[in-house]
Amino acid sequence: MEPDPLKIVDLRSKFKQDEVALDICEGEMRDISRVYRTQCDLIACLKNSLSELLSEEDIWGTLAQMYLKLKPRGILIIHTLNYDRILNEESSQVTVLREYYQGSRVELLFAKKEGGERSNLIFKTVLLNGQKDEVIIAVRPILKKELNLWLAELGFEKIQNYDSFDYKTYNSNGYHRITAAYRPVHPGKM
């Protein structure tokens, strides 16, 4: 699902070039049940997007819809930042990513807010010509324990967490977390 119609056109074009069949729907993930009518084998919730739902009720409701949209044995993949690690950093502003792309500098910063319920992600770019841009996105940090608890309460099984994209354990230095969970096969429906 993608809320931006122009992004959908771009994604479809890229996947068509790579000969990948992918169903992309226009809509917001809080409305999965209304927008996407069938069940599927895989749901991927990428780019820390679950954290952009700022209330626990929205997160819970979205996860519940994802559970219902998965076929038995279907897998849910969720990418979030490793908020457990980031929130333990001493600084109120943590540099999560610093990359150079075609000579431009791109940074992703996490800025803690008082109370910890909501914080900001700050994307900063400095182009070759010196032009600067900054985008601030409010997020609700999701800790591993609470995400795993929500998933288990909804009925997901085989919940696994991978910090960083190289499947290292929690003790790694990764600022990213991948969580995988499966919808179980109910008795009598094998």
Coordinates of N, CA and C in Angstrom, one line a residue:
M1 N 0.8 -1.2 0.0 CA 0.0 0.0 0.0 C 0.9 1.2 0.0
E2 N 0.4 2.2 -0.7 CA 1.2 3.5 -0.8 C 0.2 4.6 -1.0
P3 N 0.3 5.6 -0.1 CA -0.7 6.7 -0.2 C -0.4 7.7 -1.3
D4 N 0.7 7.7 -1.9 CA 1.1 8.7 -3.0 C 0.9 8.1 -4.4
P5 N -0.1 8.5 -5.2 CA -0.3 8.0 -6.5 C 0.9 8.0 -7.4
L6 N 1.7 9.1 -7.4 CA 2.9 9.2 -8.2 C 3.9 8.2 -7.9
K7 N 4.1 7.9 -6.6 CA 5.0 6.9 -6.1 C 4.6 5.5 -6.6
I8 N 3.3 5.2 -6.7 CA 2.7 4.0 -7.2 C 3.1 3.7 -8.6
V9 N 3.0 4.8 -9.4 CA 3.4 4.7 -10.9 C 4.8 4.4 -11.0
D10 N 5.7 5.0 -10.2 CA 7.1 4.8 -10.2 C 7.4 3.4 -9.8
L11 N 6.8 2.9 -8.7 CA 7.1 1.6 -8.2 C 6.7 0.5 -9.2
R12 N 5.5 0.7 -9.8 CA 5.0 -0.3 -10.8 C 6.0 -0.4 -12.0
S13 N 6.5 0.8 -12.4 CA 7.4 0.8 -13.5 C 8.7 0.1 -13.2
K14 N 9.2 0.3 -12.0 CA 10.5 -0.4 -11.5 C 10.3 -1.9 -11.4
F15 N 9.2 -2.3 -10.8 CA 8.9 -3.7 -10.7 C 8.7 -4.4 -12.0
K16 N 8.0 -3.7 -13.0 CA 7.8 -4.3 -14.3 C 9.1 -4.5 -15.0
Q17 N 10.1 -3.5 -14.9 CA 11.4 -3.7 -15.5 C 12.1 -4.9 -14.9
D18 N 11.9 -5.2 -13.6 CA 12.6 -6.3 -13.0 C 11.8 -7.6 -13.1
E19 N 10.7 -7.5 -13.8 CA 9.8 -8.7 -14.1 C 9.3 -9.3 -12.8
V20 N 8.9 -8.4 -11.8 CA 8.4 -8.8 -10.5 C 6.9 -8.5 -10.5
A21 N 6.1 -9.4 -10.2 CA 4.6 -9.2 -10.1 C 4.3 -8.7 -8.7
L22 N 3.9 -7.5 -8.5 CA 3.6 -7.0 -7.2 C 2.3 -6.2 -7.3
D23 N 1.4 -6.4 -6.3 CA 0.1 -5.7 -6.3 C 0.3 -4.5 -5.3
I24 N 0.2 -3.3 -5.9 CA 0.3 -2.1 -5.1 C -1.0 -1.4 -5.1
C25 N -1.5 -1.1 -3.9 CA -2.8 -0.4 -3.8 C -2.6 1.0 -3.2
E26 N -3.4 1.9 -3.7 CA -3.3 3.2 -3.2 C -4.2 3.3 -1.9
G27 N -3.6 3.8 -0.8 CA -4.3 3.9 0.4 C -3.3 4.0 1.6
E28 N -3.9 4.1 2.8 CA -3.2 4.2 4.0 C -3.3 2.9 4.7
M29 N -2.2 2.5 5.4 CA -2.2 1.2 6.1 C -3.2 1.0 7.2
R30 N -3.7 2.1 7.7 CA -4.8 2.0 8.7 C -6.1 1.5 8.1
D31 N -6.2 1.5 6.7 CA -7.4 1.1 6.0 C -7.2 -0.2 5.2
I32 N -6.3 -1.0 5.6 CA -5.9 -2.2 4.8 C -7.2 -3.0 4.4
S33 N -8.1 -3.2 5.4 CA -9.2 -4.1 5.2 C -10.2 -3.5 4.1
R34 N -10.3 -2.2 4.1 CA -11.1 -1.5 3.1 C -10.5 -1.5 1.7
V35 N -9.2 -1.3 1.6 CA -8.5 -1.2 0.4 C -8.2 -2.5 -0.3
Y36 N -7.7 -3.4 0.5 CA -7.2 -4.7 0.0 C -8.2 -5.8 0.5
R37 N -8.9 -6.4 -0.4 CA -10.0 -7.3 -0.1 C -9.6 -8.8 0.1
T38 N -8.5 -9.2 -0.4 CA -8.2 -10.6 -0.4 C -7.1 -10.9 0.7
Q39 N -6.8 -12.2 0.9 CA -5.7 -12.6 1.8 C -4.5 -12.8 1.0
C40 N -3.3 -12.7 1.6 CA -2.0 -12.9 0.9 C -1.1 -13.7 1.8
D41 N 0.0 -14.1 1.2 CA 1.0 -14.9 1.9 C 2.1 -14.1 2.6
L42 N 2.2 -12.8 2.2 CA 3.3 -12.0 2.8 C 2.8 -10.5 2.9
I43 N 3.0 -9.9 4.0 CA 2.8 -8.5 4.2 C 4.2 -7.9 4.7
A44 N 4.7 -6.9 4.0 CA 5.9 -6.3 4.5 C 5.6 -4.8 4.8
C45 N 5.9 -4.5 6.0 CA 5.7 -3.2 6.6 C 7.1 -2.5 6.7
L46 N 7.5 -1.8 5.7 CA 8.9 -1.3 5.6 C 9.1 0.1 6.0
K47 N 10.3 0.5 6.0 CA 10.8 1.9 6.2 C 10.2 2.5 7.5
N48 N 10.2 1.7 8.6 CA 9.8 2.2 9.9 C 8.4 2.8 9.9
S49 N 7.6 2.5 8.9 CA 6.3 3.1 8.7 C 5.3 2.8 9.9
L50 N 5.4 1.7 10.6 CA 4.5 1.4 11.7 C 4.7 2.4 12.8
S51 N 5.9 2.9 13.0 CA 6.2 3.9 14.0 C 5.6 5.3 13.7
E52 N 5.2 5.5 12.4 CA 4.6 6.8 12.0 C 3.2 6.9 12.5
L53 N 2.6 5.7 12.8 CA 1.3 5.7 13.4 C 1.5 6.2 14.9
L54 N 1.0 7.3 15.3 CA 1.4 7.9 16.5 C 0.6 7.4 17.7
S55 N -0.4 6.6 17.6 CA -1.2 6.1 18.7 C -1.1 4.6 18.8
E56 N -1.1 4.1 20.0 CA -1.1 2.7 20.2 C -2.3 2.0 19.6
E57 N -3.5 2.7 19.6 CA -4.7 2.2 19.0 C -4.5 2.0 17.5
D58 N -3.9 3.0 16.9 CA -3.7 2.9 15.4 C -2.7 1.7 15.1
I59 N -1.7 1.6 15.9 CA -0.7 0.5 15.6 C -1.4 -0.8 15.8
W60 N -2.1 -1.0 17.0 CA -2.8 -2.2 17.3 C -3.8 -2.5 16.2
G61 N -4.6 -1.6 15.8 CA -5.6 -1.8 14.8 C -5.0 -2.2 13.4
T62 N -3.9 -1.6 13.1 CA -3.3 -1.9 11.8 C -2.7 -3.3 11.9
L63 N -2.0 -3.7 13.0 CA -1.5 -5.0 13.1 C -2.6 -6.1 13.1
A64 N -3.8 -5.8 13.7 CA -4.9 -6.7 13.6 C -5.4 -6.9 12.2
Q65 N -5.5 -5.8 11.4 CA -5.9 -6.0 10.0 C -4.9 -6.8 9.2
M66 N -3.6 -6.6 9.5 CA -2.5 -7.4 8.8 C -2.7 -8.9 9.2
Y67 N -3.0 -9.2 10.4 CA -3.2 -10.6 10.8 C -4.4 -11.2 10.0
L68 N -5.5 -10.4 9.9 CA -6.6 -10.9 9.1 C -6.4 -11.1 7.6
K69 N -5.5 -10.2 7.1 CA -5.2 -10.3 5.7 C -4.2 -11.3 5.3
L70 N -3.6 -11.9 6.3 CA -2.6 -13.0 5.9 C -3.3 -14.3 5.9
K71 N -2.9 -15.2 4.9 CA -3.4 -16.5 4.9 C -2.7 -17.3 6.0
P72 N -3.3 -18.4 6.4 CA -2.6 -19.3 7.4 C -1.2 -19.6 6.8
R73 N -0.2 -19.6 7.7 CA 1.2 -19.8 7.3 C 1.8 -18.5 6.7
G74 N 1.0 -17.5 6.6 CA 1.5 -16.2 6.0 C 2.5 -15.5 6.9
I75 N 3.4 -14.7 6.4 CA 4.4 -14.1 7.2 C 4.2 -12.6 7.1
L76 N 4.4 -12.0 8.3 CA 4.5 -10.5 8.4 C 5.9 -10.1 8.7
I77 N 6.4 -9.2 7.9 CA 7.8 -8.7 8.0 C 7.6 -7.2 8.4
I78 N 8.2 -6.8 9.5 CA 8.1 -5.4 9.9 C 9.5 -4.8 10.1
H79 N 9.8 -3.7 9.5 CA 11.1 -3.0 9.7 C 10.8 -1.8 10.6
T80 N 11.5 -1.7 11.7 CA 11.5 -0.5 12.5 C 12.9 -0.1 12.9
L81 N 13.1 1.0 13.4 CA 14.4 1.3 14.0 C 14.6 0.5 15.3
N82 N 15.8 0.3 15.7 CA 16.1 -0.4 16.9 C 15.9 0.7 18.1
Y83 N 14.7 1.0 18.4 CA 14.4 2.0 19.4 C 15.0 1.6 20.8
D84 N 15.0 0.3 21.1 CA 15.6 -0.1 22.4 C 17.0 0.5 22.5
R85 N 17.8 0.4 21.4 CA 19.2 0.9 21.5 C 19.2 2.4 21.4
I86 N 18.4 3.0 20.5 CA 18.5 4.4 20.3 C 18.1 5.2 21.5
L87 N 17.0 4.7 22.2 CA 16.6 5.4 23.4 C 17.5 5.3 24.6
N88 N 18.5 4.3 24.5 CA 19.5 4.2 25.6 C 20.7 5.0 25.3
E89 N 20.8 5.6 24.2 CA 21.9 6.5 23.9 C 21.8 7.7 24.8
E90 N 23.0 8.2 25.2 CA 23.0 9.4 26.2 C 22.6 10.7 25.5
S91 N 22.8 10.9 24.3 CA 22.5 12.1 23.6 C 21.0 12.2 23.3
S92 N 20.5 13.4 23.3 CA 19.1 13.6 22.9 C 18.9 13.5 21.4
Q93 N 20.0 13.6 20.6 CA 19.9 13.5 19.2 C 20.9 12.4 18.7
V94 N 20.4 11.4 18.1 CA 21.3 10.2 17.7 C 21.4 10.2 16.2
T95 N 22.6 10.1 15.6 CA 22.8 9.9 14.2 C 22.6 8.5 13.9
V96 N 21.5 8.1 13.2 CA 21.2 6.8 12.8 C 21.8 6.4 11.5
L97 N 22.0 7.3 10.6 CA 22.5 7.1 9.3 C 23.3 8.3 8.8
R98 N 24.4 8.1 8.2 CA 25.1 9.1 7.5 C 25.7 8.5 6.3
E99 N 25.3 8.9 5.1 CA 25.7 8.3 3.9 C 26.1 9.4 2.9
Y100 N 26.9 9.1 1.9 CA 27.2 10.0 0.8 C 26.6 9.3 -0.4
Y101 N 25.8 10.1 -1.2 CA 25.2 9.6 -2.4 C 25.4 10.6 -3.5
Q102 N 26.2 10.1 -4.5 CA 26.5 11.0 -5.6 C 27.0 12.3 -5.2
G103 N 27.9 12.3 -4.2 CA 28.5 13.5 -3.7 C 27.7 14.3 -2.6
S104 N 26.5 14.0 -2.5 CA 25.6 14.6 -1.5 C 25.7 13.9 -0.2
R105 N 25.5 14.6 0.9 CA 25.5 14.0 2.2 C 24.0 13.8 2.7
V106 N 23.7 12.6 3.2 CA 22.3 12.3 3.7 C 22.5 11.8 5.1
E107 N 21.7 12.4 6.0 CA 21.7 12.0 7.4 C 20.3 11.7 7.9
L108 N 20.2 10.7 8.7 CA 19.0 10.5 9.5 C 19.3 10.6 10.9
L109 N 18.6 11.5 11.6 CA 18.8 11.7 13.0 C 17.5 11.4 13.8
F110 N 17.7 10.9 15.0 CA 16.6 10.6 15.9 C 16.7 11.6 17.0
A111 N 15.6 12.4 17.2 CA 15.6 13.5 18.3 C 14.6 13.1 19.3
K112 N 15.1 12.7 20.5 CA 14.2 12.3 21.6 C 13.4 13.5 22.1
K113 N 12.1 13.3 22.5 CA 11.3 14.3 23.1 C 11.1 13.8 24.5
E114 N 10.7 14.8 25.4 CA 10.4 14.5 26.8 C 9.3 13.5 26.9
G115 N 9.5 12.5 27.8 CA 8.5 11.5 28.0 C 8.6 10.3 27.2
G116 N 9.2 10.4 26.0 CA 9.5 9.2 25.1 C 8.3 8.7 24.4
E117 N 7.1 9.2 24.6 CA 5.9 8.7 23.8 C 6.1 9.0 22.3
R118 N 6.5 10.2 22.0 CA 6.7 10.6 20.6 C 8.1 11.3 20.5
S119 N 8.7 11.1 19.3 CA 10.0 11.7 19.0 C 9.9 12.1 17.6
N120 N 11.1 12.6 17.1 CA 11.2 13.0 15.7 C 12.3 12.3 14.9
L121 N 12.0 11.9 13.7 CA 13.1 11.5 12.8 C 13.4 12.8 11.9
I122 N 14.6 13.1 11.8 CA 15.0 14.3 11.0 C 15.9 13.8 9.8
F123 N 15.4 14.0 8.6 CA 16.2 13.7 7.4 C 16.9 14.9 6.9
K124 N 18.2 14.9 6.9 CA 18.9 16.1 6.4 C 19.7 15.7 5.2
T125 N 19.7 16.6 4.2 CA 20.5 16.4 3.0 C 21.3 17.7 2.7
V126 N 22.5 17.5 2.3 CA 23.3 18.6 1.8 C 23.8 18.3 0.4
L127 N 23.3 19.0 -0.6 CA 23.6 18.7 -2.0 C 24.9 19.2 -2.4
L128 N 25.4 18.8 -3.5 CA 26.7 19.2 -4.0 C 26.8 20.7 -4.1
N129 N 25.7 21.4 -4.5 CA 25.8 22.9 -4.6 C 25.6 23.6 -3.2
G130 N 25.6 22.8 -2.1 CA 25.5 23.4 -0.8 C 24.1 23.6 -0.3
Q131 N 23.1 23.4 -1.2 CA 21.7 23.5 -0.8 C 21.4 22.5 0.3
K132 N 20.7 23.0 1.3 CA 20.3 22.1 2.4 C 18.8 21.9 2.5
D133 N 18.4 20.7 2.9 CA 17.0 20.4 3.1 C 16.8 19.5 4.3
E134 N 15.7 19.7 5.0 CA 15.5 19.0 6.2 C 14.0 18.6 6.3
V135 N 13.7 17.4 6.6 CA 12.3 16.9 6.7 C 12.2 16.3 8.1
I136 N 11.2 16.7 8.8 CA 10.9 16.1 10.2 C 9.7 15.3 10.2
I137 N 9.8 14.1 10.7 CA 8.7 13.1 10.8 C 8.5 12.7 12.2
A138 N 7.3 12.9 12.7 CA 7.0 12.5 14.1 C 6.8 11.0 14.1
V139 N 7.4 10.3 15.1 CA 7.3 8.9 15.3 C 6.9 8.5 16.7
R140 N 6.4 7.3 16.9 CA 6.2 6.8 18.2 C 7.1 5.6 18.3
P141 N 8.2 5.7 19.1 CA 9.1 4.6 19.2 C 8.5 3.3 19.7
I142 N 8.7 2.2 19.0 CA 8.2 0.9 19.3 C 9.3 0.0 19.8
L143 N 9.2 -0.4 21.0 CA 10.2 -1.2 21.6 C 10.0 -2.7 21.2
K144 N 11.0 -3.5 21.2 CA 10.9 -4.9 20.8 C 9.9 -5.6 21.7
K145 N 10.0 -5.5 23.0 CA 9.1 -6.2 23.9 C 7.6 -5.9 23.7
E146 N 7.3 -4.6 23.4 CA 5.9 -4.3 23.2 C 5.4 -4.8 21.9
L147 N 6.2 -4.7 20.8 CA 5.8 -5.2 19.5 C 5.6 -6.7 19.6
N148 N 6.5 -7.4 20.2 CA 6.4 -8.9 20.3 C 5.1 -9.2 21.1
L149 N 4.8 -8.5 22.2 CA 3.6 -8.7 23.0 C 2.4 -8.5 22.1
W150 N 2.3 -7.4 21.4 CA 1.1 -7.1 20.6 C 0.9 -8.2 19.5
L151 N 2.0 -8.6 18.9 CA 1.9 -9.7 17.9 C 1.4 -11.0 18.5
A152 N 1.9 -11.3 19.7 CA 1.5 -12.6 20.3 C 0.1 -12.5 20.8
E153 N -0.4 -11.3 21.3 CA -1.8 -11.2 21.7 C -2.7 -11.3 20.5
L154 N -2.3 -10.9 19.3 CA -3.1 -11.0 18.1 C -3.1 -12.4 17.6
G155 N -2.2 -13.3 18.0 CA -2.2 -14.7 17.6 C -1.1 -15.0 16.7
F156 N -0.2 -14.1 16.4 CA 1.0 -14.5 15.6 C 1.9 -15.4 16.4
E157 N 2.6 -16.3 15.6 CA 3.5 -17.2 16.2 C 4.9 -17.1 15.6
K158 N 5.9 -17.8 16.1 CA 7.3 -17.8 15.6 C 7.8 -16.4 15.4
I159 N 7.6 -15.5 16.4 CA 8.0 -14.1 16.3 C 9.5 -14.1 16.5
Q160 N 10.2 -13.5 15.6 CA 11.7 -13.4 15.6 C 12.1 -11.9 15.4
N161 N 13.1 -11.5 16.0 CA 13.6 -10.1 15.8 C 15.1 -10.2 15.4
Y162 N 15.4 -9.5 14.4 CA 16.8 -9.4 13.9 C 17.2 -7.9 13.9
D163 N 18.2 -7.6 14.6 CA 18.8 -6.3 14.6 C 19.8 -6.1 13.6
S164 N 19.7 -5.1 12.8 CA 20.5 -4.8 11.6 C 20.0 -5.8 10.5
F165 N 20.5 -5.6 9.3 CA 20.0 -6.4 8.2 C 20.8 -7.6 8.0
D166 N 21.8 -7.9 8.9 CA 22.7 -9.0 8.7 C 22.3 -10.1 9.7
Y167 N 21.2 -10.1 10.3 CA 20.7 -11.1 11.2 C 21.5 -11.3 12.4
K168 N 22.2 -10.3 12.9 CA 22.9 -10.4 14.1 C 22.0 -10.3 15.3
T169 N 22.5 -10.7 16.4 CA 21.7 -10.7 17.7 C 21.5 -9.3 18.2
Y170 N 20.7 -9.2 19.3 CA 20.4 -7.9 19.9 C 21.6 -7.1 20.3
N171 N 22.7 -7.8 20.5 CA 24.0 -7.1 21.0 C 24.7 -6.5 19.8
S172 N 24.2 -6.6 18.6 CA 24.9 -5.9 17.5 C 24.8 -4.4 17.6
N173 N 25.5 -3.7 16.7 CA 25.5 -2.3 16.7 C 24.4 -1.7 15.8
G174 N 23.5 -2.5 15.3 CA 22.5 -2.1 14.3 C 21.5 -1.1 14.8
Y175 N 21.2 -0.1 14.0 CA 20.1 0.8 14.4 C 18.8 0.4 13.8
H176 N 18.7 -0.8 13.1 CA 17.5 -1.2 12.4 C 17.1 -2.6 13.0
R177 N 15.8 -2.8 13.0 CA 15.3 -4.1 13.5 C 14.3 -4.6 12.4
I178 N 14.4 -5.9 12.2 CA 13.4 -6.6 11.3 C 12.7 -7.6 12.3
T179 N 11.4 -7.6 12.2 CA 10.6 -8.5 13.0 C 9.8 -9.3 12.1
A180 N 9.9 -10.7 12.3 CA 9.1 -11.6 11.4 C 8.1 -12.3 12.3
A181 N 6.9 -12.5 11.9 CA 5.9 -13.3 12.6 C 5.0 -14.0 11.6
Y182 N 4.5 -15.1 12.0 CA 3.7 -16.0 11.2 C 2.2 -16.1 11.7
R183 N 1.3 -16.1 10.8 CA -0.1 -16.4 11.1 C -0.2 -17.9 11.2
P184 N -0.6 -18.5 12.3 CA -0.7 -19.9 12.5 C -1.7 -20.6 11.6
V185 N -1.5 -21.9 11.4 CA -2.6 -22.7 10.7 C -3.5 -23.2 11.9
H186 N -4.7 -22.9 11.8 CA -5.7 -23.2 12.8 C -6.0 -24.7 12.7
P187 N -6.2 -25.4 13.8 CA -6.5 -26.8 13.8 C -7.7 -27.2 12.8
G188 N -7.5 -28.2 12.1 CA -8.5 -28.7 11.1 C -8.4 -28.0 9.8
K189 N -7.5 -27.0 9.6 CA -7.4 -26.3 8.3 C -6.0 -26.5 7.7
M190 N -5.5 -27.6 7.7 CA -4.2 -27.9 7.1 C -4.2 -28.0 5.7

